[in-house]
Coordinates of C-alpha atoms in Angstrom, one line a residue:
X1 CA -39.1 39.7 -22.2
X2 CA -42.2 39.4 -23.3
X3 CA -45.3 36.9 -22.7
X4 CA -44.6 35.4 -25.5
X5 CA -40.9 34.9 -25.3
X6 CA -41.1 32.9 -22.1
X7 CA -44.4 30.1 -23.5
X8 CA -42.2 29.5 -25.8
X9 CA -39.2 29.3 -23.6
X10 CA -40.9 27.1 -21.8
X11 CA -42.3 24.7 -24.0
X12 CA -38.9 24.3 -25.4
X13 CA -38.4 22.8 -22.5
X14 CA -40.8 20.5 -21.7
X15 CA -40.9 19.8 -26.0
X16 CA -41.7 16.3 -27.2
X17 CA -38.7 14.0 -27.2
X18 CA -37.2 15.4 -24.7
X19 CA -37.5 13.1 -22.4
X20 CA -36.3 10.1 -24.4
X21 CA -33.3 12.6 -24.9
X22 CA -32.4 12.8 -21.3
X23 CA -33.4 8.7 -21.5
X24 CA -30.6 7.9 -24.2
X25 CA -28.2 9.7 -22.8
X26 CA -29.0 7.7 -19.2
X27 CA -29.0 4.6 -20.5
X28 CA -25.5 5.9 -23.1
X29 CA -24.0 7.2 -20.3
X30 CA -25.0 3.8 -17.7
X31 CA -24.0 1.6 -20.8
X32 CA -20.2 3.9 -21.2
X33 CA -19.7 2.8 -17.3
X34 CA -20.7 -0.8 -17.4
X35 CA -18.2 -1.3 -20.1
X36 CA -15.8 0.9 -18.4
X37 CA -15.4 -1.7 -15.6
X38 CA -16.4 -5.2 -17.9
X39 CA -12.4 -3.5 -20.0
X40 CA -11.2 -3.3 -15.5
X41 CA -12.4 -6.3 -15.0
X42 CA -10.5 -8.2 -17.8
X43 CA -7.4 -6.0 -18.4
X44 CA -6.7 -4.6 -15.0
X45 CA -4.0 -2.0 -14.5
X46 CA -1.9 -3.7 -12.2
X47 CA -0.5 -7.1 -13.5
X48 CA -0.3 -8.6 -9.8
X49 CA -3.4 -8.4 -8.9
X50 CA -5.9 -11.2 -9.2
X51 CA -3.7 -14.1 -9.0
X52 CA -5.8 -16.7 -8.1
X53 CA -4.1 -19.4 -8.7
X54 CA -0.7 -18.1 -6.6
X55 CA -3.5 -17.7 -3.2
X56 CA -4.8 -21.0 -3.6
X57 CA -1.0 -22.6 -3.9
X58 CA 0.3 -20.7 -1.2
X59 CA -2.9 -21.8 0.8
X60 CA -2.9 -25.2 0.0
X61 CA 0.6 -25.2 1.1
X62 CA 0.1 -23.5 4.2
X63 CA -2.0 -26.3 5.4
X64 CA -0.4 -29.6 4.3
X65 CA 2.4 -27.9 6.2
X66 CA 0.9 -27.5 9.4
X67 CA -1.1 -31.0 9.1
X68 CA 2.6 -32.4 8.7
X69 CA 3.4 -30.6 12.0
X70 CA 0.4 -31.5 13.5
X71 CA 1.3 -35.4 12.7
X72 CA 4.4 -35.3 14.2
X73 CA 4.1 -33.6 17.2
X74 CA 0.1 -34.5 18.0
X75 CA 2.0 -37.4 20.7
X76 CA 3.7 -34.6 22.6
X77 CA 0.9 -31.8 22.2
X78 CA -1.6 -35.2 23.9
X79 CA 1.0 -35.3 26.1
X80 CA 1.1 -31.9 27.9
X81 CA -2.4 -31.5 27.2
X82 CA -3.3 -34.5 30.1
X83 CA -0.7 -33.9 32.3
X84 CA -1.8 -29.8 32.5
X85 CA -5.2 -31.1 32.9
X86 CA -3.3 -34.0 35.4
X87 CA -2.2 -31.4 37.8
X88 CA -5.3 -29.1 37.8
X89 CA -6.9 -29.2 41.4
X90 CA -10.5 -30.0 41.6

């Protein structure tokens, strides 16, 4: 390879417009990945994933069940706690 060929190759690697081409390619790749993530969020592959209303319903039902049981057994739990405290010797 002659020195003039080496100079041409070196100049072609840093030719005007190469930076813009790389920037556009990076931006296009970033945009493509962003669109894929948005599409995956809107249309999940697993239809059972992201069932927020179901989890809210289960959580509320559990909380209501615990509150109802607490209302029924609270007097017995208070008596049990008080008798246990009375048996403790200072």
